[in-house]
Coordinates of C-alpha atoms in Angstrom, one line a residue:
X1 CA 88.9 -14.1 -64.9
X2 CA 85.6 -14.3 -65.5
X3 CA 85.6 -18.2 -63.8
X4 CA 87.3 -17.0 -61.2
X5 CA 85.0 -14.3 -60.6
X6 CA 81.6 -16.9 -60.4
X7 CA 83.0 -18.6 -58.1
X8 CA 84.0 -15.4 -55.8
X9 CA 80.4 -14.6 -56.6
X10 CA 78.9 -17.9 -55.2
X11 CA 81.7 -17.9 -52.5
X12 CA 80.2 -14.4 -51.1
X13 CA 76.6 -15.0 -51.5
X14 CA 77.0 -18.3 -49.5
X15 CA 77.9 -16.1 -46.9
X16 CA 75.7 -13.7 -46.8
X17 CA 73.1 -16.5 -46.3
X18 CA 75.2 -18.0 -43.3
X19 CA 75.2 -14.9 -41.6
X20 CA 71.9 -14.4 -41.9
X21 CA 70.6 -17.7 -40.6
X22 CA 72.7 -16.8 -37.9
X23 CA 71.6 -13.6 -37.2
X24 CA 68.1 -15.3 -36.8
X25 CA 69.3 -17.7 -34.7
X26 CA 70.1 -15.3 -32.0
X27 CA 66.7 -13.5 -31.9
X28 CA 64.5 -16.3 -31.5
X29 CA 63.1 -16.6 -28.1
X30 CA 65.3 -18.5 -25.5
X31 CA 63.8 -20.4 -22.7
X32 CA 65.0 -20.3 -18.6
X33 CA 67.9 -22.5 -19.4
X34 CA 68.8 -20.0 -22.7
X35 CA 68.4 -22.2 -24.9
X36 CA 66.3 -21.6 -28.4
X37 CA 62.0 -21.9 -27.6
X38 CA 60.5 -23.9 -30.0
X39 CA 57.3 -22.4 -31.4
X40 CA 55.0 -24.7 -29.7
X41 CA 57.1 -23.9 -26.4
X42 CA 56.4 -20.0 -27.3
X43 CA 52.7 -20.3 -27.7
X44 CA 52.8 -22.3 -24.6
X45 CA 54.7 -19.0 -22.6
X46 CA 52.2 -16.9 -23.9
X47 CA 49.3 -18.3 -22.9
X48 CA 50.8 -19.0 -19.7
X49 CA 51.3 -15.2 -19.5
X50 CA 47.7 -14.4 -20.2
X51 CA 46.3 -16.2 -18.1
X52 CA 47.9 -15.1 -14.9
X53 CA 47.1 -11.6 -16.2
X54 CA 43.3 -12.8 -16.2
X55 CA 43.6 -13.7 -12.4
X56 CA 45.2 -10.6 -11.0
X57 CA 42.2 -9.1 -12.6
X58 CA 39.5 -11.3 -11.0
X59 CA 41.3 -10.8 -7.8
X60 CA 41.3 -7.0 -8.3
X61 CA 37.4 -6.6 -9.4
X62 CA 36.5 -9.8 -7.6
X63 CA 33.5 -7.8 -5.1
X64 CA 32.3 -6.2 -8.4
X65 CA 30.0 -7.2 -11.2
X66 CA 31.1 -5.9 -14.8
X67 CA 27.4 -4.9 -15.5
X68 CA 27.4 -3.0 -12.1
X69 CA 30.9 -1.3 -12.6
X70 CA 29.4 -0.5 -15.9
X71 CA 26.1 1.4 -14.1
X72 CA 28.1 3.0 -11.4
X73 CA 31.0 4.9 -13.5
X74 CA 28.7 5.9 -16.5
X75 CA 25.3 6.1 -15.6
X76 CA 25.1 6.5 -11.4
X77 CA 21.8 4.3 -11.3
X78 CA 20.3 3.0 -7.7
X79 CA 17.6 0.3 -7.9
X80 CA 17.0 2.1 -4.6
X81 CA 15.4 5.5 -5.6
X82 CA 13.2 6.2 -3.4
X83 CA 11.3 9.3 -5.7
X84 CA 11.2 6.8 -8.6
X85 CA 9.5 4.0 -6.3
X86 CA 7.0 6.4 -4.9
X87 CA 5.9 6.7 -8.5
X88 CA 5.4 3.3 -9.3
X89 CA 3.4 3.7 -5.2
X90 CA 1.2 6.0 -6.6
X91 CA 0.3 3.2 -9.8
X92 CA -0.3 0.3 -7.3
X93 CA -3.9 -0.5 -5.1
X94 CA -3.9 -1.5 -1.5
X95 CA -3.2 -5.5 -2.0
X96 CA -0.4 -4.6 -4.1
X97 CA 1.4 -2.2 -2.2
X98 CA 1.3 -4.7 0.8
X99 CA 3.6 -7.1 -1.4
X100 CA 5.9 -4.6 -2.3
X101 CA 6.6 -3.7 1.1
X102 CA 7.1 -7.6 2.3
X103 CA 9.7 -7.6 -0.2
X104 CA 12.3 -6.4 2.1
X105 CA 12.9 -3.9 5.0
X106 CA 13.9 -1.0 2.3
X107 CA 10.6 -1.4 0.2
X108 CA 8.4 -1.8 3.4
X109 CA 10.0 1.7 5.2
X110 CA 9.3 3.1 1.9
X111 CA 5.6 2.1 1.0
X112 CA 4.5 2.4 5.1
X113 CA 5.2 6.3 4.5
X114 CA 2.2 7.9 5.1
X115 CA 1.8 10.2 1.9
X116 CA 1.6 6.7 -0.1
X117 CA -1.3 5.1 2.2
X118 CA -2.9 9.2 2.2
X119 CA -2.8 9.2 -2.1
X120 CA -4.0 5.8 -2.0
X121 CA -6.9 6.2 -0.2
X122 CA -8.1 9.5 -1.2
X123 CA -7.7 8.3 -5.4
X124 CA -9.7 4.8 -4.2
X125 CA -12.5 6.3 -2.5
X126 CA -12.4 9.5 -4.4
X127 CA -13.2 12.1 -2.3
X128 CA -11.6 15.5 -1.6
X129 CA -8.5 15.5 1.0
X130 CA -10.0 16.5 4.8
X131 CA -8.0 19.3 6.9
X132 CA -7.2 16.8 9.8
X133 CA -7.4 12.7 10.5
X134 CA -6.9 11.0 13.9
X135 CA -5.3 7.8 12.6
X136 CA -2.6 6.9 10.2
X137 CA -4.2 6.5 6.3
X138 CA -2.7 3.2 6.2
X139 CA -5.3 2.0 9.1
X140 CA -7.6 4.2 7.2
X141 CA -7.5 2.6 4.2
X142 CA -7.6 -0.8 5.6
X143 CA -11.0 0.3 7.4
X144 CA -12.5 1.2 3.9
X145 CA -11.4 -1.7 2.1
X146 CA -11.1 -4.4 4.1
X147 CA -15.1 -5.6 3.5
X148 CA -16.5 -4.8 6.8
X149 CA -19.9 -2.9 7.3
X150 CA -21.4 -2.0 10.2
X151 CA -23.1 -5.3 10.9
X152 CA -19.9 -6.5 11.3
X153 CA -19.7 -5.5 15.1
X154 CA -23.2 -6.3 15.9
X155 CA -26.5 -7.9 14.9
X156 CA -24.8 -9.8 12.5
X157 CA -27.8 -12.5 12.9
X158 CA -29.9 -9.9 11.5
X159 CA -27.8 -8.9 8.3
X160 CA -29.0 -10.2 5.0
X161 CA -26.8 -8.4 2.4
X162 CA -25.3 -5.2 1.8
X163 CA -23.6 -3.2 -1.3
X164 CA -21.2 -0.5 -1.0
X165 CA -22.3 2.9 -2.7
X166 CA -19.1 5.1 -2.7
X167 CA -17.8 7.7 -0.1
X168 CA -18.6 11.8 0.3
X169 CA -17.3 14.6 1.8
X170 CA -19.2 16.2 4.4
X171 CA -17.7 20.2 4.2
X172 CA -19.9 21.5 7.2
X173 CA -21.4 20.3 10.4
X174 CA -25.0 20.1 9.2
X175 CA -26.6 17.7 6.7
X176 CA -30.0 17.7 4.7
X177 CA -31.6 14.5 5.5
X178 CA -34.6 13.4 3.7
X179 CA -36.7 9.8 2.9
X180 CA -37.9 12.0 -0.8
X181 CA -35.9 12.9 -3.4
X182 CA -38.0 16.3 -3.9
X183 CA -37.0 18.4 -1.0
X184 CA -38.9 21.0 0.3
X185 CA -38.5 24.7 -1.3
X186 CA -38.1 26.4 2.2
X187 CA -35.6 24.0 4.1
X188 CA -34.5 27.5 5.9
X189 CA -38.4 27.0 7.4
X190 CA -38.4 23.5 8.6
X191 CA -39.4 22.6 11.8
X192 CA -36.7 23.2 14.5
X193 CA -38.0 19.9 16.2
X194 CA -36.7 17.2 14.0
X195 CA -39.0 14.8 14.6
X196 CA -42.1 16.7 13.6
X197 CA -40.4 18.3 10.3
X198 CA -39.9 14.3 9.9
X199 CA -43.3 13.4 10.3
X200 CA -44.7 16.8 8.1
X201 CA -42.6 16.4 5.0
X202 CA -40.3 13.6 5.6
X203 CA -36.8 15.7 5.8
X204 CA -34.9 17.5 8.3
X205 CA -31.3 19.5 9.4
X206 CA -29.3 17.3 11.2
X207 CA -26.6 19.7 13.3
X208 CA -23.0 18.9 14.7
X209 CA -21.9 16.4 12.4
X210 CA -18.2 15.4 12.0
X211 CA -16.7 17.2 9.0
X212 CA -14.8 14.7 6.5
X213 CA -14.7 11.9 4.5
X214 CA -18.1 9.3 4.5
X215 CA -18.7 6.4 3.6
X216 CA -22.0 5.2 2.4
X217 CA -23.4 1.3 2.2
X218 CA -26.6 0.1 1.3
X219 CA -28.2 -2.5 4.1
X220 CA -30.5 -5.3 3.6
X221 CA -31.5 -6.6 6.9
X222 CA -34.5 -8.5 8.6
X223 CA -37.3 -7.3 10.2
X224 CA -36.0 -5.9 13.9
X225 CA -39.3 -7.0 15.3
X226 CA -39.5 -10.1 15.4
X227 CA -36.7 -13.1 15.8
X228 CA -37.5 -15.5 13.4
X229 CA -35.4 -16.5 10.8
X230 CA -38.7 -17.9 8.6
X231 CA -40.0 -13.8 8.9
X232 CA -39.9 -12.7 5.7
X233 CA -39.9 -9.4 6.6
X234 CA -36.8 -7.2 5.3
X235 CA -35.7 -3.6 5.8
X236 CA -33.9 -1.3 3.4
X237 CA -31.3 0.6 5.1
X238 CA -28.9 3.6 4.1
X239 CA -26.4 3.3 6.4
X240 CA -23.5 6.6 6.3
X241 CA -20.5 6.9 8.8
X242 CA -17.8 8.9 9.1
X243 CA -14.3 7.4 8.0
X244 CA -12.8 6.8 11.0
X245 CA -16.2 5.3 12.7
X246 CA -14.7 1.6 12.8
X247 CA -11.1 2.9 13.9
X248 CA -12.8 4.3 17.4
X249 CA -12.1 1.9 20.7
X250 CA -15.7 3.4 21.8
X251 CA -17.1 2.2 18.6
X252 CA -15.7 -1.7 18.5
X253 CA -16.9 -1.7 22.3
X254 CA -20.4 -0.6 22.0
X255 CA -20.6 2.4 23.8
X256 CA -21.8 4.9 21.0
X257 CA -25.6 3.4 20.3
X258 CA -27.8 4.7 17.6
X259 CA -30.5 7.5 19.2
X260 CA -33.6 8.0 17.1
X261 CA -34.1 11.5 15.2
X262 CA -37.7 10.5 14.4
X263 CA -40.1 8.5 12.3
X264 CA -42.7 9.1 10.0
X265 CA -45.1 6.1 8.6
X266 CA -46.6 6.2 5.1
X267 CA -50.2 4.3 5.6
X268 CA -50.4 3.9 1.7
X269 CA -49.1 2.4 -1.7
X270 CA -45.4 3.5 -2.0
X271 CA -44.3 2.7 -5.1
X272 CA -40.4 3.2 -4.0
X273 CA -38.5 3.5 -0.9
X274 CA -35.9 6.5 -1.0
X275 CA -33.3 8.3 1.4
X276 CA -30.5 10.9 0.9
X277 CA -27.8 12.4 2.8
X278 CA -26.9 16.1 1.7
X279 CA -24.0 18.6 2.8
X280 CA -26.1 21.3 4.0
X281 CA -23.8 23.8 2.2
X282 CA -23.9 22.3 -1.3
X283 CA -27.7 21.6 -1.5
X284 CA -27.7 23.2 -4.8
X285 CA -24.6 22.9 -6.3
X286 CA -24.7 21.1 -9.8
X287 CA -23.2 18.4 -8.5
X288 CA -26.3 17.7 -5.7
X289 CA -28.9 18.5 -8.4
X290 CA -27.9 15.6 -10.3
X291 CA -29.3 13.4 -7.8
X292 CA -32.6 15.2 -6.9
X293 CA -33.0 14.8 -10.8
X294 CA -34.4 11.4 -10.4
X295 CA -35.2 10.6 -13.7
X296 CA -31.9 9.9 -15.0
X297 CA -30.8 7.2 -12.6
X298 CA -34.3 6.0 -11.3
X299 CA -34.6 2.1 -12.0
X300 CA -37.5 1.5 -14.5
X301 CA -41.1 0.3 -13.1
X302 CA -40.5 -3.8 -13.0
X303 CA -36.9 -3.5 -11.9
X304 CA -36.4 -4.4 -8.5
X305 CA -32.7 -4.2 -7.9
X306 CA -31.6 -0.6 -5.7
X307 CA -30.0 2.0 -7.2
X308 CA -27.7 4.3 -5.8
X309 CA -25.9 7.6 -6.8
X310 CA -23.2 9.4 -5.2
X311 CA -21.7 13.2 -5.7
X312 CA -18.5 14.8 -3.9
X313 CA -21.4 16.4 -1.0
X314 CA -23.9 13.9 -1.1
X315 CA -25.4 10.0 -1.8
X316 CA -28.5 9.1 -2.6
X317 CA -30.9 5.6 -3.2
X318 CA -33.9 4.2 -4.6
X319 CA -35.5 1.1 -4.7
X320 CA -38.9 0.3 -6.6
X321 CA -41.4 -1.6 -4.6
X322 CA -44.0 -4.5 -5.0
X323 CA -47.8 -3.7 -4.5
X324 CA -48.1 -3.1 -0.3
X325 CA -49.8 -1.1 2.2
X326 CA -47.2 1.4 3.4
X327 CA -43.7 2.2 4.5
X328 CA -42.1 3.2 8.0
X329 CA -39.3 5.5 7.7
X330 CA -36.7 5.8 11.2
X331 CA -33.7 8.5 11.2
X332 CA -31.0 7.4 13.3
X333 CA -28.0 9.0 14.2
X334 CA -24.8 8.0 16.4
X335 CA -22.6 10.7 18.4
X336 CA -19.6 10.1 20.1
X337 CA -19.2 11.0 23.6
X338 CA -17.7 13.5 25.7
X339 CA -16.7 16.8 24.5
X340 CA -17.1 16.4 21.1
X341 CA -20.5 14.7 20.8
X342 CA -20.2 15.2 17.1
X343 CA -22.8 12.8 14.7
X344 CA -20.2 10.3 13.5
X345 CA -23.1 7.9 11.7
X346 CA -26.7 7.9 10.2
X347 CA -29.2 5.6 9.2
X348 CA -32.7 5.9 7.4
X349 CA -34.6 2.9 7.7
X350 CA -37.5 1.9 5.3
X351 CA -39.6 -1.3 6.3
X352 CA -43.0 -2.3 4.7
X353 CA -45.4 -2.1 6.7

């Protein structure tokens, strides 16, 4: 009974292990033909699998980068924002904002906008922003900072050197000009005829000047007497104009010439040579009294280089001299023609005598 038994017992479990194997046999993987897959012929399938997987999704998202897809769903960012970039505009000078815009027909729509060349200009020369302009900023800002000077269109044989002092805004349509730095206490009582209020205390009102922006440079040129290069003669000349001066066809053809205001001649030792421009309006706003104080920008006796200051209203210079006998002063001014005929550029001259 009990032999009989093992054997059933080894009989069943044999079996059970038969059917088993069998049952395994049937799931394993079967290949086109339906036979059994090897496991290297499975991995194979797989693989094969993934990879055309990987294709239809290159052909589906072939146009698109991942890193782009990435920006557009989550974060909507345009390298192309024109209020961000007008920022960055605002950071930038004149050279630099001329490479930006060469970058490409976007950046150069963008950065020729007016606005940028207006900021530009108005932060560079810093100067208060003028009711009305004839020409676009961009030429404007070319005009101031492009290196040219006056002696640029003509007598350039007689130009020696120059130095740019800073730009001013002229608010009203007269000035306060003046070869001293200590200006009369009754200007209200000057002379109406500026050529004798010249020649009695070396200042006078100029009228009908162009409102605006100014620019002021410091000219170093040679004696306008003679023309001889071995002359050592040299004149000292603060030299104003209006912004858009250079931008004006009349201008680059020659048809607005300097007329003489006056002159007054100093038959003595002058131990400086001085000249100031002044906005009629703001002769005694804090700003102009800084420059009639003259002793806190005055260059010390021995020192023989200029010195300049400029406010918001006015400019001023100074220039210590060697031991001579005498200066002569010359206002100049410039008007434009026809129906404005407003004073678009001044000069006061100083020349040893």
């Amino acid at each position: 009974m009990g032999l009989c038994s093992s054997k059933c017992w080894r009989l069943f479990r044999a079996q059970q292990s038969n059917r088993k194997r069998g049952e395994g046999m049937m799931k394993r993987p079967r290949d086109h033909l339906g036979e059994p897959m090897l496991p290297s012929k499975r991995k194979a399938r797989v693989n094969e699998e993934l990879i055309q997987k990987a294709r239809k999704r290159e052909r589906s998202h072939s146009c698109s980068s991942p890193l782009l897809l990435c920006l557009t769903r989550h974060s909507e960012f345009s390298w192309y924002e024109e209020d961000l970039w007008i920022e960055v505009a605002k950071c930038l000078d004149g050279k630099d904002l001329i490479r930006l815009a060469v970058t490409n027909r976007w950046f150069y729509r963008l950065i020729m906008e007016d606005s940028i060349w207006k900021y530009a200009c108005l932060r560079d020369l810093q100067v208060l922003s003028p009711h009305h302009v004839s020409f676009k900023w961009f030429q404007l800002y070319a005009s101031a900072f492009d290196g040219s000077h006056a002696y640029c269109f003509r007598q350039k044989e007689k130009h020696i050197d120059w130095m740019r002092i800073g730009a001013f805004f002229i608010e009203t349509p007269s000035a306060v000009l003046t070869e001293k730095l200590a200006l009369p206490s009754k200007l209200m009582e000057l002379e109406e005829d500026q050529n004798r209020a010249i020649q009695l205390s070396g200042t006078c009102i100029l009228t009908d000047i162009r409102t605006g922006i100014w620019i002021a440079d410091l000219q170093l040129v040679r004696c306008p007497v003679c023309n001889l290069n071995t002359c050592e003669g040299t004149m000292q000349i603060l030299d104003v104009r209006h912004l858009e001066l250079f931008l004006e066809e009349s201008f680059q053809n020659g048809s607005w010439q300097f007329e003489d205001i006056g002159s007054h001649r100093i038959e003595k030792q002058s131990n400086s040579a001085s000249g100031g421009v002044f906005d009629y309006k703001h002769i005694h706003s804090p700003c102009t009294a800084g420059l009639l104080n003259t002793s806190g920008w005055f260059a010390d006796p021995g020192d023989w280089q200029p010195r300049a200051r400029i406010s918001t209203h006015a400019v001023a210079v100074n220039t210590n001299l060697q031991p001579n006998d005498g200066l002569h002063v010359r206002f100049q001014a410039m008007r434009s023609k026809g129906s404005d005929g407003k004073v678009v550029s001044i000069r006061i001259s100083q020349q040893l005598i």
